[in-house]
Coordinates of C-alpha atoms and ligand atoms in Angstrom, one line a residue:
Chain A
M1 CA 117.4 141.2 33.5
D2 CA 120.4 140.4 31.6
V3 CA 118.7 137.8 29.8
K4 CA 116.0 140.5 29.1
H5 CA 118.8 142.7 27.6
I6 CA 119.7 140.5 25.7
K7 CA 116.4 139.3 24.2
D8 CA 115.6 142.9 23.2
Y9 CA 119.2 143.2 21.3
L10 CA 117.9 140.4 19.6
S11 CA 114.6 141.8 18.2
W12 CA 116.4 145.0 17.7
L13 CA 119.4 142.9 15.6
Y14 CA 116.0 141.0 14.0
Y15 CA 114.2 144.3 13.4
Q16 CA 117.5 146.2 11.5
Y17 CA 117.4 142.9 9.4
L18 CA 114.0 143.5 8.2
L19 CA 114.2 146.8 7.4
I20 CA 117.2 146.4 5.7
T21 CA 116.5 143.5 3.8
C22 CA 113.3 144.6 3.2
S23 CA 111.7 141.7 4.8
Y24 CA 109.9 144.2 6.7
V25 CA 107.0 144.4 3.1
L26 CA 106.9 141.1 2.3
E27 CA 103.5 139.0 3.4
P28 CA 105.1 136.0 5.6
W29 CA 105.3 133.8 2.5
E30 CA 107.8 135.5 1.0
Q31 CA 109.7 136.4 3.9
S32 CA 109.9 132.4 5.1
I33 CA 110.9 132.1 1.3
F34 CA 113.3 134.3 1.3
N35 CA 114.8 133.8 4.6
T36 CA 115.7 130.2 3.7
L37 CA 117.0 131.1 0.3
L38 CA 119.1 133.2 2.5
L39 CA 120.0 130.7 4.7
T40 CA 120.9 128.2 2.7
I41 CA 123.0 130.0 0.8
I42 CA 124.9 130.9 4.1
A43 CA 124.8 127.7 4.5
M44 CA 126.7 126.5 1.8
V45 CA 129.2 129.7 1.6
I46 CA 130.5 128.3 4.8
Y47 CA 130.1 124.6 3.9
S48 CA 131.6 124.9 1.0
S49 CA 134.2 127.5 2.1
Y50 CA 135.4 124.8 5.2
I51 CA 135.3 121.8 2.8
F52 CA 137.4 124.2 0.1
I53 CA 139.7 126.6 2.4
P54 CA 142.4 124.0 3.7
I55 CA 142.8 122.3 0.3
H56 CA 143.0 125.7 -1.6
V57 CA 145.5 127.3 1.6
R58 CA 147.6 124.5 1.1
L59 CA 148.0 124.0 -2.0
A60 CA 148.4 128.2 -2.9
V61 CA 151.4 127.3 0.2
E62 CA 152.9 124.4 -1.6
F63 CA 152.9 126.6 -4.8
F64 CA 154.3 129.9 -3.5
S65 CA 156.7 128.2 -1.3
G66 CA 158.1 126.1 -4.5
I67 CA 158.4 129.8 -6.5
F68 CA 159.9 132.1 -3.3
G69 CA 160.8 129.3 -0.6
G70 CA 164.3 126.9 -1.4
Q71 CA 164.3 123.6 -1.2
H72 CA 165.0 123.3 2.4
E73 CA 162.4 125.1 3.7
S74 CA 159.6 123.6 0.8
T75 CA 160.5 119.9 2.4
V76 CA 160.1 120.7 6.1
A77 CA 156.5 122.6 4.6
L78 CA 155.4 118.8 3.4
M79 CA 157.0 117.1 5.9
S80 CA 154.7 119.0 8.8
Chain B
M1 CA 105.7 161.9 -13.6
P2 CA 106.2 165.0 -11.5
R3 CA 109.4 166.2 -12.8
F4 CA 111.8 166.0 -15.7
G5 CA 114.3 163.8 -14.3
A6 CA 111.8 161.0 -13.4
G7 CA 111.4 159.8 -16.6
G8 CA 113.6 157.2 -16.8
I9 CA 115.3 156.3 -13.7
S10 CA 118.3 156.8 -14.7
S11 CA 118.0 160.3 -15.8
G12 CA 117.3 161.3 -12.1
L13 CA 120.2 159.5 -10.9
N14 CA 122.2 161.8 -12.5
H15 CA 121.4 164.8 -11.6
K16 CA 121.4 163.9 -8.2
P17 CA 122.0 167.6 -6.2
V18 CA 124.5 165.6 -4.1
M19 CA 126.9 164.7 -7.1
N20 CA 126.2 168.1 -8.4
G21 CA 127.4 169.6 -4.9
V22 CA 130.2 168.2 -4.7
Q23 CA 131.4 168.6 -8.1
R24 CA 130.7 172.5 -7.1
W25 CA 131.8 172.4 -3.3
E26 CA 135.5 171.6 -5.6
N27 CA 134.9 174.1 -8.6
G28 CA 134.4 176.8 -6.0
A29 CA 137.4 175.9 -3.7
L30 CA 140.0 175.7 -7.4
K31 CA 138.8 179.3 -8.7
N32 CA 138.2 180.9 -4.8
G33 CA 142.4 182.0 -4.8
M34 CA 142.1 182.9 -8.8
M35 CA 139.0 185.6 -8.5
S36 CA 139.0 187.6 -5.4
E37 CA 137.3 190.3 -7.2
E38 CA 134.9 188.3 -8.3
K39 CA 134.3 187.2 -4.9
V40 CA 133.0 190.7 -3.7
H41 CA 131.2 191.6 -7.2
N42 CA 129.5 187.9 -6.9
G43 CA 128.9 187.7 -2.6
G44 CA 127.1 191.7 -3.3
L45 CA 124.3 190.3 -4.6
Y46 CA 122.9 188.1 -1.8
K47 CA 121.9 190.4 1.0
R48 CA 121.1 188.0 3.4
P49 CA 123.6 184.3 3.9
F50 CA 121.9 181.8 2.2
N51 CA 122.9 178.4 3.5
E52 CA 122.2 175.1 1.7
A53 CA 123.4 171.8 1.8
F54 CA 123.4 168.8 0.7
E55 CA 124.6 165.9 2.6
E56 CA 126.1 163.2 0.7
T57 CA 124.6 159.8 0.0
P58 CA 126.4 157.4 2.8
M59 CA 128.0 155.0 0.5
L60 CA 126.6 152.0 2.5
V61 CA 123.5 153.2 2.7
A62 CA 123.4 153.4 -0.8
V63 CA 124.4 150.0 -1.4
L64 CA 122.0 149.0 0.9
T65 CA 119.4 150.7 -0.1
Y66 CA 119.0 149.9 -3.9
M67 CA 119.7 146.0 -2.5
G68 CA 116.9 146.2 -0.9
Y69 CA 115.4 147.4 -4.4
G70 CA 116.8 144.5 -5.8
I71 CA 115.2 142.4 -3.6
L72 CA 112.0 143.9 -4.0
T73 CA 112.1 143.7 -7.6
L74 CA 112.9 139.9 -7.9
F75 CA 109.8 139.3 -5.9
G76 CA 107.4 141.2 -7.4
Y77 CA 108.8 139.5 -10.7
L78 CA 108.1 136.1 -8.8
R79 CA 104.7 137.8 -8.3
D80 CA 103.8 138.9 -11.5
F81 CA 104.8 135.3 -12.4
L82 CA 102.5 134.2 -10.1
R83 CA 100.1 136.2 -11.4
T84 CA 100.4 135.3 -14.9
W85 CA 100.0 131.4 -14.1
K86 CA 96.9 132.5 -12.4
I87 CA 99.0 130.7 -9.3
E88 CA 97.7 133.8 -7.5
K89 CA 94.3 136.1 -7.5
C90 CA 95.5 139.7 -9.8
H91 CA 93.9 142.7 -7.6
I92 CA 95.2 145.1 -10.0
A93 CA 93.9 146.3 -13.3
T94 CA 95.4 144.4 -16.3
E95 CA 94.8 144.3 -20.0
R96 CA 91.3 142.7 -21.1
V97 CA 91.4 139.4 -23.3
E98 CA 89.8 141.7 -26.3
Q99 CA 92.4 143.8 -26.3
K100 CA 95.1 141.0 -26.5
D101 CA 96.8 142.2 -29.4
F102 CA 96.5 145.7 -28.5
V103 CA 99.2 148.6 -27.2
P104 CA 100.3 147.1 -23.8
L105 CA 98.6 149.3 -21.4
Y106 CA 100.5 148.5 -17.7
Q107 CA 103.5 146.9 -18.6
D108 CA 106.0 149.5 -18.3
F109 CA 108.4 149.9 -15.3
E110 CA 105.8 152.3 -13.1
N111 CA 103.4 150.0 -13.3
F112 CA 105.4 147.5 -12.0
Y113 CA 106.7 150.0 -9.2
T114 CA 103.0 150.7 -8.4
R115 CA 101.8 146.6 -8.2
N116 CA 105.0 145.3 -6.7
L117 CA 106.6 148.2 -4.0
Y118 CA 104.4 150.9 -3.7
M119 CA 101.4 148.4 -3.0
R120 CA 103.6 147.1 -0.2
I121 CA 103.2 150.8 2.0
R122 CA 100.4 151.9 0.5
D123 CA 98.6 152.5 3.8
N124 CA 100.6 155.6 4.4
W125 CA 99.6 157.5 1.4
N126 CA 95.7 158.6 1.4
R127 CA 94.8 158.8 5.2
P128 CA 91.0 159.2 5.3
V129 CA 91.3 163.2 7.7
C130 CA 87.7 163.7 9.5
S131 CA 88.7 167.5 11.0
V132 CA 90.4 171.1 9.5
P133 CA 93.8 170.4 8.6
G134 CA 95.0 172.4 11.4
E135 CA 98.0 172.2 13.7
R136 CA 96.5 168.7 15.2
I137 CA 94.1 166.2 12.7
D138 CA 91.8 163.4 14.0
V139 CA 92.2 160.2 10.8
M140 CA 90.4 157.9 10.6
E141 CA 91.6 154.5 11.6
R142 CA 91.8 151.7 8.4
F143 CA 93.0 148.1 8.6
T144 CA 93.1 145.6 5.5
D145 CA 93.1 141.8 5.5
D146 CA 94.8 141.9 2.2
Y147 CA 97.9 143.4 2.1
N148 CA 97.0 147.1 1.3
W149 CA 94.7 146.0 -2.1
T150 CA 91.4 147.4 0.3
F151 CA 91.3 149.6 3.3
K152 CA 88.7 149.0 5.7
F153 CA 87.0 151.4 8.9
T154 CA 87.2 150.4 11.6
G155 CA 84.9 153.0 12.4
R156 CA 87.7 154.7 14.9
V157 CA 89.1 157.9 14.9
I158 CA 92.4 158.6 15.6
K159 CA 92.4 162.2 17.1
G160 CA 94.8 164.9 17.9
V161 CA 97.5 163.9 15.5
I162 CA 100.1 166.3 15.6
N163 CA 100.1 167.4 11.6
M164 CA 103.6 168.1 10.0
G165 CA 102.4 167.2 7.1
S166 CA 100.4 170.0 6.1
Y167 CA 101.5 173.2 4.0
N168 CA 99.8 175.1 6.5
Y169 CA 102.3 177.4 6.2
L170 CA 101.2 180.4 8.4
G171 CA 98.3 178.3 10.1
F172 CA 95.6 180.2 8.4
A173 CA 93.6 176.4 8.0
Q174 CA 91.2 177.0 10.6
N175 CA 87.1 176.7 10.8
T176 CA 87.5 179.1 13.5
G177 CA 88.5 182.8 13.2
F178 CA 88.0 185.9 11.3
C179 CA 89.0 184.0 8.2
A180 CA 85.8 181.4 9.1
D181 CA 83.4 183.7 9.5
A182 CA 84.2 186.4 6.8
S183 CA 84.0 183.2 4.5
A184 CA 80.8 182.6 6.4
K185 CA 79.5 185.2 5.8
S186 CA 80.6 185.6 1.7
L187 CA 78.6 182.6 1.4
N188 CA 75.9 183.7 2.6
Q189 CA 76.0 186.5 0.8
Y190 CA 76.6 184.5 -2.4
G191 CA 76.4 181.1 -2.2
A192 CA 79.1 179.0 -3.4
G193 CA 79.3 178.2 -6.9
M194 CA 79.4 180.8 -9.4
C195 CA 78.3 179.3 -12.9
S196 CA 80.5 180.9 -15.3
T197 CA 83.6 182.2 -16.4
R198 CA 85.4 185.4 -15.9
Q199 CA 84.3 186.4 -19.1
E200 CA 81.5 185.8 -18.9
I201 CA 79.3 187.3 -15.9
G202 CA 81.2 185.4 -13.4
N203 CA 83.1 188.3 -12.9
M204 CA 82.2 189.2 -9.2
E205 CA 83.2 192.1 -6.9
K206 CA 85.0 190.3 -5.2
H207 CA 87.4 188.7 -7.7
E208 CA 88.3 192.1 -8.6
E209 CA 89.2 193.2 -4.9
L210 CA 90.9 190.2 -4.5
E211 CA 93.1 190.8 -8.1
H212 CA 93.5 194.6 -6.4
L213 CA 94.7 193.2 -3.5
V214 CA 97.1 190.3 -4.6
A215 CA 99.0 193.2 -7.1
R216 CA 99.1 195.5 -4.0
F217 CA 100.5 192.6 -2.1
L218 CA 103.0 191.8 -4.6
G219 CA 104.3 195.3 -5.5
V220 CA 103.3 194.7 -8.9
E221 CA 101.1 196.5 -11.8
A222 CA 98.3 194.1 -12.2
A223 CA 97.4 190.8 -10.7
M224 CA 95.2 187.9 -11.7
T225 CA 93.7 184.8 -10.0
Y226 CA 92.3 181.6 -11.0
G227 CA 90.9 178.5 -9.4
M228 CA 93.5 176.2 -9.4
G229 CA 97.0 176.6 -8.7
F230 CA 97.9 173.5 -10.8
A231 CA 95.7 175.0 -14.2
T232 CA 97.3 178.4 -13.1
N233 CA 101.4 177.0 -14.4
S234 CA 99.9 174.0 -17.1
M235 CA 97.8 176.5 -18.7
N236 CA 99.2 179.9 -18.4
I237 CA 102.8 179.1 -19.7
P238 CA 100.8 177.9 -23.3
A239 CA 99.8 181.1 -23.2
L240 CA 103.2 182.7 -23.0
V241 CA 105.7 181.1 -24.9
G242 CA 104.8 178.8 -28.1
K243 CA 106.5 176.9 -31.0
G244 CA 109.7 178.7 -31.5
C245 CA 110.5 179.9 -28.1
L246 CA 112.9 178.1 -25.8
I247 CA 111.7 177.2 -22.1
L248 CA 114.9 176.7 -19.4
S249 CA 113.8 174.8 -16.9
D250 CA 114.9 173.7 -13.8
E251 CA 115.3 169.8 -13.2
L252 CA 112.8 169.1 -10.0
N253 CA 110.2 171.9 -11.4
H254 CA 107.2 170.6 -10.3
S255 CA 104.7 168.6 -12.8
S256 CA 102.7 171.5 -13.7
L257 CA 105.5 173.8 -14.6
V258 CA 106.2 170.4 -16.6
L259 CA 103.1 170.2 -18.2
G260 CA 102.8 173.9 -19.1
A261 CA 106.3 173.6 -20.7
R262 CA 104.9 170.3 -22.9
L263 CA 101.7 171.8 -23.6
S264 CA 103.5 174.7 -24.8
G265 CA 105.7 173.7 -27.8
A266 CA 108.0 175.2 -27.3
T267 CA 111.4 173.7 -26.8
I268 CA 112.5 172.8 -23.1
R269 CA 115.4 172.5 -21.9
I270 CA 116.5 171.5 -18.0
F271 CA 119.8 172.7 -16.0
K272 CA 120.4 170.9 -13.1
H273 CA 118.9 171.9 -9.7
N274 CA 119.6 175.1 -9.0
N275 CA 123.4 175.6 -10.9
M276 CA 123.2 179.0 -12.4
Q277 CA 126.3 177.1 -14.3
S278 CA 123.9 175.2 -15.8
L279 CA 122.2 177.5 -16.6
E280 CA 124.0 180.3 -17.8
K281 CA 125.7 177.4 -20.3
L282 CA 122.0 176.6 -21.4
L283 CA 121.9 180.2 -21.9
R284 CA 124.7 181.0 -23.7
D285 CA 124.2 178.2 -26.0
A286 CA 120.7 179.4 -26.7
I287 CA 121.6 182.8 -27.7
V288 CA 124.8 181.9 -30.1
Q289 CA 123.0 178.4 -31.6
G290 CA 119.5 179.8 -32.1
Q291 CA 116.9 177.4 -32.9
P292 CA 118.4 174.3 -34.2
R293 CA 118.6 173.4 -38.1
T294 CA 117.7 176.6 -38.9
H295 CA 119.9 178.9 -36.8
R296 CA 117.0 181.2 -36.2
P297 CA 117.2 183.0 -33.0
W298 CA 115.1 181.9 -29.9
K299 CA 111.7 184.4 -30.1
K300 CA 111.3 184.6 -26.4
I301 CA 113.6 182.5 -24.0
L302 CA 111.4 181.9 -20.6
I303 CA 113.6 180.6 -17.7
V304 CA 110.9 178.7 -15.4
V305 CA 112.3 178.4 -11.9
E306 CA 110.1 177.2 -8.4
G307 CA 111.0 180.1 -5.3
I308 CA 111.0 176.6 -2.8
Y309 CA 111.3 173.0 -4.7
S310 CA 108.7 171.5 -2.3
M311 CA 111.0 168.4 -2.0
E312 CA 114.6 169.3 -1.9
G313 CA 113.6 172.3 0.8
S314 CA 115.9 174.3 -1.2
I315 CA 115.4 178.0 -2.3
V316 CA 116.3 179.7 -5.9
R317 CA 119.2 181.6 -6.2
L318 CA 116.9 184.0 -6.8
P319 CA 119.2 187.5 -7.1
E320 CA 121.8 185.0 -9.8
V321 CA 119.1 184.0 -11.7
I322 CA 117.8 187.6 -12.0
A323 CA 121.3 188.9 -12.3
L324 CA 121.7 186.4 -15.8
K325 CA 118.2 187.0 -17.3
K326 CA 118.9 190.4 -17.1
K327 CA 122.2 189.5 -18.9
Y328 CA 120.6 187.3 -21.6
K329 CA 117.4 189.7 -21.6
A330 CA 115.5 185.9 -21.2
Y331 CA 112.3 186.4 -19.3
L332 CA 111.5 184.9 -16.0
Y333 CA 108.6 182.8 -14.8
L334 CA 108.0 182.4 -11.1
D335 CA 106.4 179.7 -9.2
E336 CA 106.3 180.8 -5.4
A337 CA 103.4 178.0 -4.4
H338 CA 105.6 177.5 -1.8
S339 CA 107.2 180.6 -0.7
I340 CA 104.2 183.0 -1.3
G341 CA 103.5 184.0 2.4
A342 CA 106.3 181.5 4.1
L343 CA 109.7 183.1 3.2
G344 CA 110.5 186.6 3.9
P345 CA 110.5 189.6 6.5
N346 CA 106.6 190.1 5.6
G347 CA 105.7 187.1 4.5
R348 CA 105.8 188.2 0.3
G349 CA 108.3 185.2 -0.8
V350 CA 111.4 184.5 -2.0
V351 CA 111.2 188.1 -3.5
D352 CA 110.9 189.8 -0.1
Y353 CA 113.2 187.2 1.3
F354 CA 116.3 188.4 -1.0
G355 CA 115.4 191.8 -1.0
L356 CA 114.4 192.3 -4.1
D357 CA 112.5 194.1 -6.6
P358 CA 109.4 192.4 -7.9
R359 CA 109.2 194.1 -11.2
D360 CA 112.2 192.5 -11.8
V361 CA 110.2 188.8 -12.3
D362 CA 108.3 189.0 -14.8
I363 CA 105.9 186.7 -14.6
M364 CA 104.9 186.2 -10.5
M365 CA 102.8 182.9 -10.0
G366 CA 102.3 181.6 -6.7
T367 CA 99.2 179.3 -5.2
F368 CA 96.2 180.0 -2.7
T369 CA 96.6 176.2 -1.8
K370 CA 100.4 176.7 1.2
S371 CA 100.0 180.2 3.0
F372 CA 96.6 181.5 2.6
G373 CA 94.9 178.6 3.5
S374 CA 92.4 178.5 0.5
A375 CA 92.4 177.0 -2.7
G376 CA 93.5 178.8 -6.2
G377 CA 96.7 180.7 -7.9
Y378 CA 97.2 183.9 -9.1
I379 CA 99.6 185.9 -12.1
G380 CA 101.1 189.0 -11.0
G381 CA 103.6 191.1 -13.4
S382 CA 103.1 194.0 -16.0
K383 CA 99.7 195.6 -17.0
V384 CA 100.0 194.4 -20.5
L385 CA 101.1 190.8 -19.3
I386 CA 98.0 190.6 -17.1
E387 CA 95.8 191.8 -20.0
Y388 CA 97.4 189.6 -22.4
L389 CA 96.5 186.8 -20.1
R390 CA 93.4 188.1 -19.4
A391 CA 92.4 187.6 -23.2
H392 CA 94.6 184.6 -24.1
S393 CA 94.7 182.0 -21.3
H394 CA 93.1 179.2 -21.3
S395 CA 91.7 178.8 -17.9
A396 CA 90.7 182.7 -17.2
A397 CA 88.5 181.7 -20.8
Y398 CA 87.0 178.3 -19.9
A399 CA 86.7 177.6 -16.1
T400 CA 84.7 179.2 -13.9
S401 CA 85.8 181.3 -11.7
M402 CA 86.4 180.8 -8.0
S403 CA 83.8 180.6 -5.2
L404 CA 83.8 183.7 -3.1
P405 CA 83.7 182.0 -0.1
V406 CA 87.3 180.7 -1.2
V407 CA 88.4 184.4 -2.3
Q408 CA 87.2 185.7 0.8
Q409 CA 89.5 183.7 3.3
I410 CA 92.2 184.6 0.7
I411 CA 91.1 188.2 0.9
S412 CA 91.0 188.1 4.7
S413 CA 94.1 186.1 5.1
M414 CA 96.2 188.2 3.1
K415 CA 94.9 191.7 4.4
C416 CA 95.9 189.7 8.1
I417 CA 99.4 189.3 7.0
M418 CA 99.6 192.8 4.9
G419 CA 98.2 193.8 9.0
E420 CA 95.8 195.9 7.4
D421 CA 92.8 194.2 9.2
G422 CA 94.8 196.5 12.6
T423 CA 96.5 193.8 14.6
T424 CA 100.3 192.3 13.9
L425 CA 99.0 188.8 14.2
G426 CA 99.9 188.5 10.0
Q427 CA 103.3 189.5 11.2
K428 CA 103.7 187.5 13.8
R429 CA 103.1 185.0 12.3
V430 CA 105.4 185.2 9.8
E431 CA 107.8 185.7 12.3
Q432 CA 106.8 182.2 14.0
L433 CA 106.9 180.5 11.3
A434 CA 110.4 181.6 11.0
E435 CA 111.1 180.4 14.4
N436 CA 110.0 177.3 14.6
T437 CA 111.5 176.8 11.1
R438 CA 114.9 177.4 12.6
Y439 CA 114.3 175.3 15.5
F440 CA 112.9 172.7 14.1
R441 CA 115.7 172.2 11.6
R442 CA 118.6 173.1 14.1
R443 CA 117.4 170.3 16.7
L444 CA 117.1 167.6 13.5
T445 CA 120.6 168.4 12.3
E446 CA 121.8 167.8 16.0
M447 CA 120.2 164.8 16.7
G448 CA 121.9 163.7 13.5
F449 CA 118.8 162.9 10.9
I450 CA 120.2 163.9 7.2
I451 CA 118.1 167.0 6.2
Y452 CA 118.7 168.7 2.7
G453 CA 117.6 172.0 2.0
N454 CA 117.9 176.0 2.6
S455 CA 118.2 176.8 6.2
D456 CA 115.2 179.1 5.9
S457 CA 112.6 176.6 4.4
P458 CA 110.2 175.8 6.4
V459 CA 109.9 172.4 4.1
V460 CA 111.8 170.1 5.8
P461 CA 113.1 166.8 3.9
L462 CA 114.1 164.1 6.3
M463 CA 116.4 161.2 4.2
L464 CA 114.9 157.8 4.4
Y465 CA 117.0 156.3 1.7
M466 CA 115.7 152.1 2.2
P467 CA 111.8 151.1 0.7
A468 CA 111.2 149.5 4.0
K469 CA 112.0 152.6 6.1
I470 CA 110.0 154.6 3.9
G471 CA 107.0 152.0 5.2
A472 CA 108.3 151.9 8.6
F473 CA 108.7 156.0 9.4
G474 CA 105.4 156.3 8.2
R475 CA 103.4 153.7 10.3
E476 CA 105.8 154.6 13.7
M477 CA 105.3 157.7 13.2
L478 CA 101.4 157.5 13.3
K479 CA 101.5 155.0 16.1
R480 CA 102.9 157.5 17.9
N481 CA 100.6 159.4 16.4
I482 CA 102.3 162.5 14.9
G483 CA 100.5 162.9 11.3
V484 CA 104.0 162.7 9.0
V485 CA 104.0 162.6 5.0
V486 CA 106.7 160.0 3.7
V487 CA 107.9 160.4 0.3
G488 CA 109.6 157.5 -2.7
F489 CA 109.8 157.6 -5.9
P490 CA 108.4 158.8 -8.5
A491 CA 108.6 161.9 -6.8
T492 CA 112.3 161.8 -5.4
P493 CA 115.1 160.1 -7.4
I494 CA 115.1 156.3 -6.6
I495 CA 117.5 156.1 -3.7
E496 CA 116.7 159.5 -1.7
S497 CA 113.1 158.4 -1.2
R498 CA 112.2 161.1 2.1
A499 CA 110.2 161.6 5.0
R500 CA 108.7 166.0 4.8
F501 CA 108.2 168.2 6.8
C502 CA 106.3 171.0 6.9
V503 CA 106.5 173.4 9.8
S504 CA 103.7 175.5 10.7
A505 CA 103.1 179.0 12.7
A506 CA 100.6 177.0 14.5
H507 CA 102.8 174.7 15.8
T508 CA 103.1 176.0 19.5
K509 CA 107.1 174.6 21.1
E510 CA 105.6 172.1 22.5
M511 CA 103.9 170.8 20.0
L512 CA 107.0 170.9 18.2
D513 CA 109.1 169.2 21.3
A514 CA 106.7 166.7 21.2
A515 CA 107.4 165.6 17.2
L516 CA 111.0 165.8 17.6
R517 CA 111.5 163.4 21.0
E518 CA 109.1 161.1 19.2
I519 CA 111.7 161.5 15.8
N520 CA 114.6 161.3 17.6
E521 CA 112.8 157.6 18.8
V522 CA 112.0 156.1 15.8
G523 CA 115.1 157.5 14.0
D524 CA 116.8 155.1 17.0
L525 CA 114.8 152.8 16.5
L526 CA 114.7 153.1 12.6
Q527 CA 118.6 154.2 12.4
L528 CA 117.6 156.7 10.6
K529 CA 120.5 159.1 11.4
Y530 CA 123.6 158.3 9.1
S531 CA 124.2 161.8 9.1
R532 CA 128.1 162.2 9.3
H533 CA 128.0 166.4 9.3
H534 CA 130.4 166.2 6.1
F535 CA 128.1 169.2 5.2
V536 CA 128.6 170.1 1.2
P537 CA 127.6 173.8 0.7
L538 CA 125.5 173.1 -2.5
L539 CA 126.0 176.8 -3.9
D540 CA 127.8 178.9 -1.1
R541 CA 127.6 180.8 -4.0
P542 CA 128.9 184.2 -3.0
F543 CA 132.5 182.4 -2.6
D544 CA 132.0 179.7 -5.2
E545 CA 132.8 179.9 -9.4
T546 CA 130.8 183.1 -10.8
T547 CA 128.3 183.1 -13.5
Y548 CA 130.1 186.6 -14.7
E549 CA 134.0 185.5 -14.8
E550 CA 133.6 185.7 -18.8
T551 CA 131.9 189.6 -18.6
E552 CA 135.5 190.9 -19.7
D553 CA 136.2 189.1 -22.8
Ligands
PLP1 C1 105.5 174.3 -7.1 C2 104.1 173.9 -6.9 N1 103.2 175.2 -8.0 C3 102.0 174.6 -8.1 C4 101.6 173.6 -7.4 C5 99.9 173.6 -8.0 O1 98.8 173.8 -6.8 P1 97.9 173.7 -6.7 O2 97.7 172.4 -5.4 O3 96.7 174.9 -5.9 O4 96.7 173.2 -7.7 C6 102.0 173.5 -7.0 C7 101.4 172.5 -5.7 O5 101.8 171.6 -4.5 C8 103.4 173.0 -6.4 O6 104.1 173.2 -5.4

């Protein structure tokens, strides 16, 4: 029962996705190109954010603590 | 291009009535406190409440709509690329090889749009109907196996589709009943074709009878009728104005008016939709500055407006237009194609609706294609005007006169509306239409759709916005046995795609309820209930900034 509910909801969600991105009116091969492109882009965004965001955050923390923080705190931050 | 604004997409967008509305509303709110006297004066022009609202497009919806068009455009370029490199078969007309170096014919935006966007949802238009276009129609089923490039019939007929699309306002599109009988009799008596023009030997007694009847119906001195509504506009405006004249035209005027104005050779200036400040400014500038360069005064100034605008469902602010026209001594051309029969307590159009004097409108134009369930157009006005047009109008001199069964249909239905057939049937239909309109509009608004236009207008546009939803709405509604008209660019600005319902007096409460139930369901499925009930009174003019504020200066 619950599984059916979730399935209905997912198909509704997919329908909304089709309508909003206009894939609804694309031909199947265009749809697959579009979905592939979109998935690739999303995957790349997630992957690169996984790789780069921690580094950037650390650098940013270092930078700002260098400006605002005292000597003492920054060493603490680096050590931790 | 049915509209002035649609020449470029951007111009269509600039004049969005919504924007307009917001601006005006603010103006009104500002000036309200300052001019209480004007308020009374101005409010006195209207004898009835004038509720016209255009809800603003929600920001998110607008962004998603543009995104959708962006995606479709990208795929359009991809397909065009494939077509030019012959990777994909091209189904549509292209430049011929022999004409390689000529001016390209198929390269503008509208061709791109037709090829790559319209084609994808083309199954929603031009569906063959095989019954009388009454309140229920039979639609021929068809299918496509090459993505809408060609259609084939399945041989089946979809029966009893509720018709929410025909302009059959008073339900006179019938194949039985007294109108049809009278037409059939007329066909037996006179035949179908007249084979000559009005000026030669195509002038029949029935034509004369019709013209007298129309004049009486409108309350004008004389009237003239033509075989086609579109040609009535496009051929008579050139007869009335010419070089050295100025036409002030509403930006959303029908393409027949646009064509007529262009053919006339007069200078055309466009005012914002139903915006009296804009009109007054143009009038004033025209009088102060005269013609460009020479600064001679304009020979004539003609204001061209429609009664009900067929895409917005708005009603012209006629009392104000007439006040302005009198103040600045301009002429007024009123196209009542949709409003005649459909508006007013007696079904006599906007003039009747506002309780005005028909003699204040110089040229009353209208068509018989809508409320009367027939074909053709008329022009009503003073005797002098009609005599002049009889001699000078191209569609009087060069077009074959109206077919008499068609004329008979108009005579019978018009007499019915006027109550001259000895029944109250016509009056009942007019009242039924007004009631249906109010009911249908109220229910749709309650459901949370964005509905445009005046609360009394039987043309009901329901906003869809996103391109994929245009196709989906039409298909889903037909699946549920409701026939609707969906409209997109170039008939509307590109983001304001809509479905347009035309309420009819022939719709019973059950039909309207059935239609509303399905619309509600499809609305939920497609997430169309955009409304947040932030109504922007486009022009609640009795309280708005007045057009006469500077009379005293
Ligand atoms: C405002 C307006 N004028 C003229 C016409 C043309 O009338 P007909 O269809 O009779 O040619 C139409 C028809 O759609 C219209 O909406």
